[in-house]
């Protein structure tokens, strides 16, 4: 015990522990006064005080008790230094042990009695209020100040404030007297149980990697959602509150409060391992979204984690968070890399009837547009990643919209890269069609879907106007190629405006060529599709504008001349209105297998 006291004497803990020495008579008088107070509260006595709480009863007597212990300590300092053989020193040692046993009991009783009132949420809210900072030793005020606070604080707040005032006073006294171990042991026992219970109620478990890997998608996503909700409460309330309480109670010793909080918050080490276990799961494309939600939650909490676990003894917790974020980022990058490879390696030879939308187009664009909603997270993840390389793609595809990776944001570059991979794959899939006309229609249809998806989602902002314009030009190019190849023969069957007048016989032949060309084009395209309404209307208008004026001019010029001919209906099969109805029916999905004129659109 003397060694413990000697070590405490070297660092006086309170202003009352002045550096001047007592005389022997003063020291003896101080010990005798302390004896009258300390022995009254001997926890091993048979008196009523053995089962009575010192701090719950007469507050003035509790303060006298603490003052007596501090004075006793000063007296012992004098006796050890000047009169080591004094009988009073032996009595002082006995009294100090008695006092520490009482304070140890009081410390436990206060912690146990206020276990539910000193909840981390209340402490966390109190510590986050700048006007009521727990780091301020004077913040809690005296007992009298708490009494006169009236209705400004609730009964629970008053109990909590008094308890925290008492805990700090006892801890200061015990630490200053060399009994920090006894004090800390009790504190850890009770407060660690509070933290562990809180984590349990939040659903935090200690998972094994095998458990995580065996979970199906729904179970894993449910667990991730629960973990995200739990970790926010754990950091902002549970650990933040415990840190504030620990810092307040053990403000007398930086070392003690840091080591104490480190042991109390042991559960945080298991808590922040969960993302690493998830990151090591099988990297399926659909799992990227819960991974990004995990990353976002952890990244948002990181500044608070660093603030709460800011000591050397809790540095490993901060490192665990950094490691978890790194593991999640690596996993997300790997998923996207695998996704790009899956697109490139898609070997399906399915012929999409009518040049319609390939399932791969819908699937990939839905996926990429969903990724765009996580652009903030992806920007962070790709901030230090090299841009994707085009070496795996043929040079002929580089004319498709790309980005200057040195100028564009990293997330834009990577999302544009994924779309580029899709466009290149669509170009390959267009080769399945033996008819080049249908190949171009297929490309126009699918690129239009890509364009629409970009323009109606956050991709529009990320990829920018220039990228969108270039892709739109690509759609126009493919649509123009389709139009030229599908209707070129029909257009060329009519005489040019500046060509010399035709004889009746030449006019007949021209009508016959036109009839054959139009019927062939119409029948070939009867099963072709243009799903996008805007593109469909644009094609219909473009073809109509190209064809109808020329045919109407030709028809009006030769109709009267040929009307007197036998079998007039055989070589003049279509009126201009008939052609317009056919084209309208063709692009609105009502084309007939025969060439009889469809009903006029309403």
PDB file of C-alpha atoms in Angstrom, residues 344-567:
ATOM      1  CA  UNK A 344     -17.583  -8.720 -73.805  1.00  0.00           C
ATOM      2  CA  UNK A 345     -17.778 -12.508 -73.487  1.00  0.00           C
ATOM      3  CA  UNK A 346     -21.515 -12.786 -74.192  1.00  0.00           C
ATOM      4  CA  UNK A 347     -21.602 -15.335 -76.996  1.00  0.00           C
ATOM      5  CA  UNK A 348     -25.350 -15.745 -77.528  1.00  0.00           C
ATOM      6  CA  UNK A 349     -26.285 -15.904 -81.236  1.00  0.00           C
ATOM      7  CA  UNK A 350     -29.976 -15.257 -80.669  1.00  0.00           C
ATOM      8  CA  UNK A 351     -31.531 -13.490 -83.648  1.00  0.00           C
ATOM      9  CA  UNK A 352     -33.852 -10.768 -82.383  1.00  0.00           C
ATOM     10  CA  UNK A 353     -36.911 -10.902 -84.648  1.00  0.00           C
ATOM     11  CA  UNK A 354     -37.517  -7.734 -86.616  1.00  0.00           C
ATOM     12  CA  UNK A 355     -34.318  -6.040 -85.440  1.00  0.00           C
ATOM     13  CA  UNK A 356     -35.854  -5.227 -82.059  1.00  0.00           C
ATOM     14  CA  UNK A 357     -34.265  -4.638 -78.659  1.00  0.00           C
ATOM     15  CA  UNK A 358     -31.716  -7.172 -77.489  1.00  0.00           C
ATOM     16  CA  UNK A 359     -32.215  -8.331 -73.861  1.00  0.00           C
ATOM     17  CA  UNK A 360     -28.554  -7.524 -73.207  1.00  0.00           C
ATOM     18  CA  UNK A 361     -29.210  -3.861 -74.027  1.00  0.00           C
ATOM     19  CA  UNK A 362     -32.036  -3.561 -71.531  1.00  0.00           C
ATOM     20  CA  UNK A 363     -30.196  -5.481 -68.831  1.00  0.00           C
ATOM     21  CA  UNK A 364     -26.934  -3.582 -69.132  1.00  0.00           C
ATOM     22  CA  UNK A 365     -28.497  -0.127 -69.376  1.00  0.00           C
ATOM     23  CA  UNK A 366     -30.779  -0.765 -66.397  1.00  0.00           C
ATOM     24  CA  UNK A 367     -27.709  -1.827 -64.443  1.00  0.00           C
ATOM     25  CA  UNK A 368     -25.560   1.142 -65.501  1.00  0.00           C
ATOM     26  CA  UNK A 369     -28.334   3.671 -64.865  1.00  0.00           C
ATOM     27  CA  UNK A 370     -28.714   2.209 -61.360  1.00  0.00           C
ATOM     28  CA  UNK A 371     -24.967   2.583 -60.864  1.00  0.00           C
ATOM     29  CA  UNK A 372     -25.310   6.272 -61.733  1.00  0.00           C
ATOM     30  CA  UNK A 373     -27.466   6.752 -58.642  1.00  0.00           C
ATOM     31  CA  UNK A 374     -24.373   5.892 -56.591  1.00  0.00           C
ATOM     32  CA  UNK A 375     -22.109   8.327 -58.420  1.00  0.00           C
ATOM     33  CA  UNK A 376     -20.834   9.931 -55.207  1.00  0.00           C
ATOM     34  CA  UNK A 377     -19.663   6.591 -53.862  1.00  0.00           C
ATOM     35  CA  UNK A 378     -18.229   5.484 -57.188  1.00  0.00           C
ATOM     36  CA  UNK A 379     -16.371   8.791 -57.541  1.00  0.00           C
ATOM     37  CA  UNK A 380     -14.651   8.084 -54.235  1.00  0.00           C
ATOM     38  CA  UNK A 381     -13.903   4.475 -55.169  1.00  0.00           C
ATOM     39  CA  UNK A 382     -12.481   5.334 -58.599  1.00  0.00           C
ATOM     40  CA  UNK A 383     -10.678   8.503 -57.511  1.00  0.00           C
ATOM     41  CA  UNK A 384      -7.297   6.771 -57.385  1.00  0.00           C
ATOM     42  CA  UNK A 385      -7.969   4.069 -59.993  1.00  0.00           C
ATOM     43  CA  UNK A 386      -6.449   4.173 -63.497  1.00  0.00           C
ATOM     44  CA  UNK A 387      -8.940   4.716 -66.341  1.00  0.00           C
ATOM     45  CA  UNK A 388     -10.075   1.594 -68.225  1.00  0.00           C
ATOM     46  CA  UNK A 389      -8.040   0.706 -71.291  1.00  0.00           C
ATOM     47  CA  UNK A 390      -9.412   0.224 -74.807  1.00  0.00           C
ATOM     48  CA  UNK A 391      -6.900  -2.440 -75.769  1.00  0.00           C
ATOM     49  CA  UNK A 392      -9.531  -5.177 -75.667  1.00  0.00           C
ATOM     50  CA  UNK A 393     -11.665  -3.436 -78.303  1.00  0.00           C
ATOM     51  CA  UNK A 394     -11.063  -3.156 -82.051  1.00  0.00           C
ATOM     52  CA  UNK A 395      -9.888   0.265 -83.251  1.00  0.00           C
ATOM     53  CA  UNK A 396     -12.946   0.614 -85.479  1.00  0.00           C
ATOM     54  CA  UNK A 397     -15.074   0.981 -82.348  1.00  0.00           C
ATOM     55  CA  UNK A 398     -13.221   3.955 -80.910  1.00  0.00           C
ATOM     56  CA  UNK A 399     -15.402   6.367 -82.895  1.00  0.00           C
ATOM     57  CA  UNK A 400     -18.214   5.511 -80.527  1.00  0.00           C
ATOM     58  CA  UNK A 401     -18.467   8.228 -77.820  1.00  0.00           C
ATOM     59  CA  UNK A 402     -15.630   8.064 -75.289  1.00  0.00           C
ATOM     60  CA  UNK A 403     -14.070  10.381 -72.736  1.00  0.00           C
ATOM     61  CA  UNK A 404     -10.771  12.118 -72.301  1.00  0.00           C
ATOM     62  CA  UNK A 405      -9.886  10.428 -69.015  1.00  0.00           C
ATOM     63  CA  UNK A 406      -7.534  13.254 -68.076  1.00  0.00           C
ATOM     64  CA  UNK A 407     -10.405  15.770 -68.019  1.00  0.00           C
ATOM     65  CA  UNK A 408     -13.584  13.882 -67.116  1.00  0.00           C
ATOM     66  CA  UNK A 409     -14.506  12.684 -63.592  1.00  0.00           C
ATOM     67  CA  UNK A 410     -13.400   9.117 -62.891  1.00  0.00           C
ATOM     68  CA  UNK A 411     -16.958   7.849 -62.414  1.00  0.00           C
ATOM     69  CA  UNK A 412     -18.000   9.306 -65.801  1.00  0.00           C
ATOM     70  CA  UNK A 413     -15.060   7.637 -67.515  1.00  0.00           C
ATOM     71  CA  UNK A 414     -15.867   4.230 -66.029  1.00  0.00           C
ATOM     72  CA  UNK A 415     -19.594   4.366 -66.750  1.00  0.00           C
ATOM     73  CA  UNK A 416     -18.921   5.569 -70.301  1.00  0.00           C
ATOM     74  CA  UNK A 417     -16.516   2.653 -70.649  1.00  0.00           C
ATOM     75  CA  UNK A 418     -19.218   0.144 -69.678  1.00  0.00           C
ATOM     76  CA  UNK A 419     -21.586   1.642 -72.254  1.00  0.00           C
ATOM     77  CA  UNK A 420     -18.827   1.537 -74.850  1.00  0.00           C
ATOM     78  CA  UNK A 421     -18.321  -2.164 -74.149  1.00  0.00           C
ATOM     79  CA  UNK A 422     -22.068  -2.692 -74.688  1.00  0.00           C
ATOM     80  CA  UNK A 423     -22.107  -0.720 -77.957  1.00  0.00           C
ATOM     81  CA  UNK A 424     -19.209  -2.748 -79.299  1.00  0.00           C
ATOM     82  CA  UNK A 425     -20.971  -5.974 -78.374  1.00  0.00           C
ATOM     83  CA  UNK A 426     -24.163  -4.781 -80.112  1.00  0.00           C
ATOM     84  CA  UNK A 427     -22.144  -4.046 -83.215  1.00  0.00           C
ATOM     85  CA  UNK A 428     -20.982  -7.659 -83.184  1.00  0.00           C
ATOM     86  CA  UNK A 429     -24.478  -8.978 -82.601  1.00  0.00           C
ATOM     87  CA  UNK A 430     -25.749  -6.982 -85.592  1.00  0.00           C
ATOM     88  CA  UNK A 431     -23.536  -9.199 -87.772  1.00  0.00           C
ATOM     89  CA  UNK A 432     -25.925 -12.105 -87.096  1.00  0.00           C
ATOM     90  CA  UNK A 433     -28.400 -10.606 -89.573  1.00  0.00           C
ATOM     91  CA  UNK A 434     -27.798 -11.616 -93.186  1.00  0.00           C
ATOM     92  CA  UNK A 435     -29.627  -8.510 -94.371  1.00  0.00           C
ATOM     93  CA  UNK A 436     -27.494  -5.416 -93.744  1.00  0.00           C
ATOM     94  CA  UNK A 437     -30.625  -3.290 -93.774  1.00  0.00           C
ATOM     95  CA  UNK A 438     -31.965  -5.144 -90.751  1.00  0.00           C
ATOM     96  CA  UNK A 439     -28.533  -4.901 -89.085  1.00  0.00           C
ATOM     97  CA  UNK A 440     -28.698  -1.129 -89.283  1.00  0.00           C
ATOM     98  CA  UNK A 441     -32.271  -1.073 -87.971  1.00  0.00           C
ATOM     99  CA  UNK A 442     -31.183  -3.331 -85.090  1.00  0.00           C
ATOM    100  CA  UNK A 443     -28.350  -0.933 -84.226  1.00  0.00           C
ATOM    101  CA  UNK A 444     -30.573   2.138 -84.521  1.00  0.00           C
ATOM    102  CA  UNK A 445     -33.191   0.539 -82.256  1.00  0.00           C
ATOM    103  CA  UNK A 446     -30.735  -0.552 -79.581  1.00  0.00           C
ATOM    104  CA  UNK A 447     -28.672   2.629 -79.555  1.00  0.00           C
ATOM    105  CA  UNK A 448     -31.881   4.615 -79.249  1.00  0.00           C
ATOM    106  CA  UNK A 449     -32.682   2.636 -76.078  1.00  0.00           C
ATOM    107  CA  UNK A 450     -29.212   3.440 -74.768  1.00  0.00           C
ATOM    108  CA  UNK A 451     -29.718   7.108 -75.614  1.00  0.00           C
ATOM    109  CA  UNK A 452     -33.137   7.251 -73.957  1.00  0.00           C
ATOM    110  CA  UNK A 453     -31.796   5.591 -70.802  1.00  0.00           C
ATOM    111  CA  UNK A 454     -28.958   8.071 -70.598  1.00  0.00           C
ATOM    112  CA  UNK A 455     -31.208  11.085 -71.175  1.00  0.00           C
ATOM    113  CA  UNK A 456     -33.813  10.072 -68.591  1.00  0.00           C
ATOM    114  CA  UNK A 457     -31.472   9.138 -65.723  1.00  0.00           C
ATOM    115  CA  UNK A 458     -28.568  10.624 -63.802  1.00  0.00           C
ATOM    116  CA  UNK A 459     -26.307   9.344 -66.578  1.00  0.00           C
ATOM    117  CA  UNK A 460     -27.254  12.470 -68.520  1.00  0.00           C
ATOM    118  CA  UNK A 461     -25.489  14.660 -65.946  1.00  0.00           C
ATOM    119  CA  UNK A 462     -22.518  12.340 -65.549  1.00  0.00           C
ATOM    120  CA  UNK A 463     -21.836  11.826 -69.264  1.00  0.00           C
ATOM    121  CA  UNK A 464     -22.620  15.359 -70.394  1.00  0.00           C
ATOM    122  CA  UNK A 465     -24.100  17.041 -73.448  1.00  0.00           C
ATOM    123  CA  UNK A 466     -21.194  16.321 -75.778  1.00  0.00           C
ATOM    124  CA  UNK A 467     -21.293  12.587 -75.092  1.00  0.00           C
ATOM    125  CA  UNK A 468     -25.081  12.518 -75.560  1.00  0.00           C
ATOM    126  CA  UNK A 469     -24.814  14.481 -78.817  1.00  0.00           C
ATOM    127  CA  UNK A 470     -22.229  12.064 -80.229  1.00  0.00           C
ATOM    128  CA  UNK A 471     -24.380   9.063 -79.376  1.00  0.00           C
ATOM    129  CA  UNK A 472     -27.452  10.736 -80.902  1.00  0.00           C
ATOM    130  CA  UNK A 473     -25.439  11.285 -84.091  1.00  0.00           C
ATOM    131  CA  UNK A 474     -24.620   7.584 -84.089  1.00  0.00           C
ATOM    132  CA  UNK A 475     -28.322   6.727 -83.877  1.00  0.00           C
ATOM    133  CA  UNK A 476     -29.050   9.109 -86.781  1.00  0.00           C
ATOM    134  CA  UNK A 477     -26.264   7.512 -88.805  1.00  0.00           C
ATOM    135  CA  UNK A 478     -27.619   3.990 -88.336  1.00  0.00           C
ATOM    136  CA  UNK A 479     -31.210   5.130 -89.001  1.00  0.00           C
ATOM    137  CA  UNK A 480     -30.083   6.907 -92.182  1.00  0.00           C
ATOM    138  CA  UNK A 481     -28.224   3.780 -93.346  1.00  0.00           C
ATOM    139  CA  UNK A 482     -31.347   1.708 -92.757  1.00  0.00           C
ATOM    140  CA  UNK A 483     -33.512   4.185 -94.655  1.00  0.00           C
ATOM    141  CA  UNK A 484     -31.157   4.326 -97.617  1.00  0.00           C
ATOM    142  CA  UNK A 485     -30.805   0.559 -97.894  1.00  0.00           C
ATOM    143  CA  UNK A 486     -34.472  -0.257 -97.198  1.00  0.00           C
ATOM    144  CA  UNK A 487     -36.062   2.402 -99.404  1.00  0.00           C
ATOM    145  CA  UNK A 488     -33.333   3.392-101.823  1.00  0.00           C
ATOM    146  CA  UNK A 489     -34.632   1.142-104.578  1.00  0.00           C
ATOM    147  CA  UNK A 490     -38.125   2.600-104.147  1.00  0.00           C
ATOM    148  CA  UNK A 491     -36.798   6.164-104.289  1.00  0.00           C
ATOM    149  CA  UNK A 492     -34.681   5.474-107.367  1.00  0.00           C
ATOM    150  CA  UNK A 493     -37.593   3.883-109.268  1.00  0.00           C
ATOM    151  CA  UNK A 494     -39.165   7.328-109.706  1.00  0.00           C
ATOM    152  CA  UNK A 495     -37.825   9.753-112.317  1.00  0.00           C
ATOM    153  CA  UNK A 496     -35.796  12.748-111.168  1.00  0.00           C
ATOM    154  CA  UNK A 497     -37.557  16.089-111.125  1.00  0.00           C
ATOM    155  CA  UNK A 498     -35.211  17.434-113.810  1.00  0.00           C
ATOM    156  CA  UNK A 499     -35.423  14.358-116.064  1.00  0.00           C
ATOM    157  CA  UNK A 500     -36.974  14.800-119.571  1.00  0.00           C
ATOM    158  CA  UNK A 501     -40.719  14.080-119.979  1.00  0.00           C
ATOM    159  CA  UNK A 502     -41.663  10.415-120.277  1.00  0.00           C
ATOM    160  CA  UNK A 503     -43.743   8.884-123.016  1.00  0.00           C
ATOM    161  CA  UNK A 504     -46.884   6.981-121.951  1.00  0.00           C
ATOM    162  CA  UNK A 505     -45.053   3.689-122.452  1.00  0.00           C
ATOM    163  CA  UNK A 506     -42.087   4.854-120.371  1.00  0.00           C
ATOM    164  CA  UNK A 507     -44.488   6.077-117.687  1.00  0.00           C
ATOM    165  CA  UNK A 508     -46.116   2.612-117.560  1.00  0.00           C
ATOM    166  CA  UNK A 509     -42.744   0.956-117.093  1.00  0.00           C
ATOM    167  CA  UNK A 510     -41.846   3.463-114.375  1.00  0.00           C
ATOM    168  CA  UNK A 511     -45.101   2.762-112.523  1.00  0.00           C
ATOM    169  CA  UNK A 512     -44.443  -0.972-112.779  1.00  0.00           C
ATOM    170  CA  UNK A 513     -40.887  -0.607-111.426  1.00  0.00           C
ATOM    171  CA  UNK A 514     -42.177   1.510-108.569  1.00  0.00           C
ATOM    172  CA  UNK A 515     -44.961  -0.976-107.756  1.00  0.00           C
ATOM    173  CA  UNK A 516     -42.523  -3.855-107.597  1.00  0.00           C
ATOM    174  CA  UNK A 517     -39.964  -1.950-105.530  1.00  0.00           C
ATOM    175  CA  UNK A 518     -42.535  -0.650-103.076  1.00  0.00           C
ATOM    176  CA  UNK A 519     -44.216  -4.044-102.670  1.00  0.00           C
ATOM    177  CA  UNK A 520     -40.850  -5.727-102.085  1.00  0.00           C
ATOM    178  CA  UNK A 521     -39.794  -3.147 -99.474  1.00  0.00           C
ATOM    179  CA  UNK A 522     -43.172  -3.253 -97.789  1.00  0.00           C
ATOM    180  CA  UNK A 523     -43.378  -7.044 -97.538  1.00  0.00           C
ATOM    181  CA  UNK A 524     -39.763  -7.347 -96.331  1.00  0.00           C
ATOM    182  CA  UNK A 525     -40.346  -4.863 -93.519  1.00  0.00           C
ATOM    183  CA  UNK A 526     -43.810  -6.045 -92.508  1.00  0.00           C
ATOM    184  CA  UNK A 527     -42.356  -7.992 -89.522  1.00  0.00           C
ATOM    185  CA  UNK A 528     -39.662  -5.452 -88.610  1.00  0.00           C
ATOM    186  CA  UNK A 529     -40.090  -3.362 -85.490  1.00  0.00           C
ATOM    187  CA  UNK A 530     -39.150   0.070 -84.197  1.00  0.00           C
ATOM    188  CA  UNK A 531     -40.129  -0.004 -80.497  1.00  0.00           C
ATOM    189  CA  UNK A 532     -39.203   3.587 -79.714  1.00  0.00           C
ATOM    190  CA  UNK A 533     -42.088   5.898 -80.617  1.00  0.00           C
ATOM    191  CA  UNK A 534     -39.866   8.899 -81.257  1.00  0.00           C
ATOM    192  CA  UNK A 535     -37.542   6.995 -83.594  1.00  0.00           C
ATOM    193  CA  UNK A 536     -40.525   5.351 -85.288  1.00  0.00           C
ATOM    194  CA  UNK A 537     -42.165   8.698 -85.997  1.00  0.00           C
ATOM    195  CA  UNK A 538     -38.912  10.219 -87.215  1.00  0.00           C
ATOM    196  CA  UNK A 539     -38.360   7.356 -89.682  1.00  0.00           C
ATOM    197  CA  UNK A 540     -41.931   7.512 -90.923  1.00  0.00           C
ATOM    198  CA  UNK A 541     -41.768  11.284 -91.438  1.00  0.00           C
ATOM    199  CA  UNK A 542     -38.375  11.089 -93.159  1.00  0.00           C
ATOM    200  CA  UNK A 543     -39.451   8.351 -95.585  1.00  0.00           C
ATOM    201  CA  UNK A 544     -42.788  10.020 -96.260  1.00  0.00           C
ATOM    202  CA  UNK A 545     -41.133  13.365 -97.011  1.00  0.00           C
ATOM    203  CA  UNK A 546     -38.694  11.714 -99.375  1.00  0.00           C
ATOM    204  CA  UNK A 547     -41.204   9.534-101.196  1.00  0.00           C
ATOM    205  CA  UNK A 548     -44.611  11.212-101.302  1.00  0.00           C
ATOM    206  CA  UNK A 549     -43.785  14.537-103.028  1.00  0.00           C
ATOM    207  CA  UNK A 550     -41.876  12.769-105.816  1.00  0.00           C
ATOM    208  CA  UNK A 551     -44.566  10.129-106.290  1.00  0.00           C
ATOM    209  CA  UNK A 552     -47.378  12.689-106.139  1.00  0.00           C
ATOM    210  CA  UNK A 553     -45.673  14.763-108.853  1.00  0.00           C
ATOM    211  CA  UNK A 554     -45.193  11.673-111.024  1.00  0.00           C
ATOM    212  CA  UNK A 555     -48.723  10.402-110.334  1.00  0.00           C
ATOM    213  CA  UNK A 556     -50.445  13.744-111.120  1.00  0.00           C
ATOM    214  CA  UNK A 557     -48.391  14.196-114.301  1.00  0.00           C
ATOM    215  CA  UNK A 558     -49.274  10.828-115.877  1.00  0.00           C
ATOM    216  CA  UNK A 559     -52.579   9.818-114.316  1.00  0.00           C
ATOM    217  CA  UNK A 560     -54.836  11.535-116.875  1.00  0.00           C
ATOM    218  CA  UNK A 561     -52.695  10.392-119.824  1.00  0.00           C
ATOM    219  CA  UNK A 562     -52.841   6.744-118.787  1.00  0.00           C
ATOM    220  CA  UNK A 563     -56.409   6.639-117.545  1.00  0.00           C
ATOM    221  CA  UNK A 564     -57.675   5.861-121.040  1.00  0.00           C
ATOM    222  CA  UNK A 565     -55.335   2.844-121.228  1.00  0.00           C
ATOM    223  CA  UNK A 566     -56.696  -0.651-120.767  1.00  0.00           C
ATOM    224  CA  UNK A 567     -55.886  -2.218-117.381  1.00  0.00           C
TER     225      UNK A 567
END
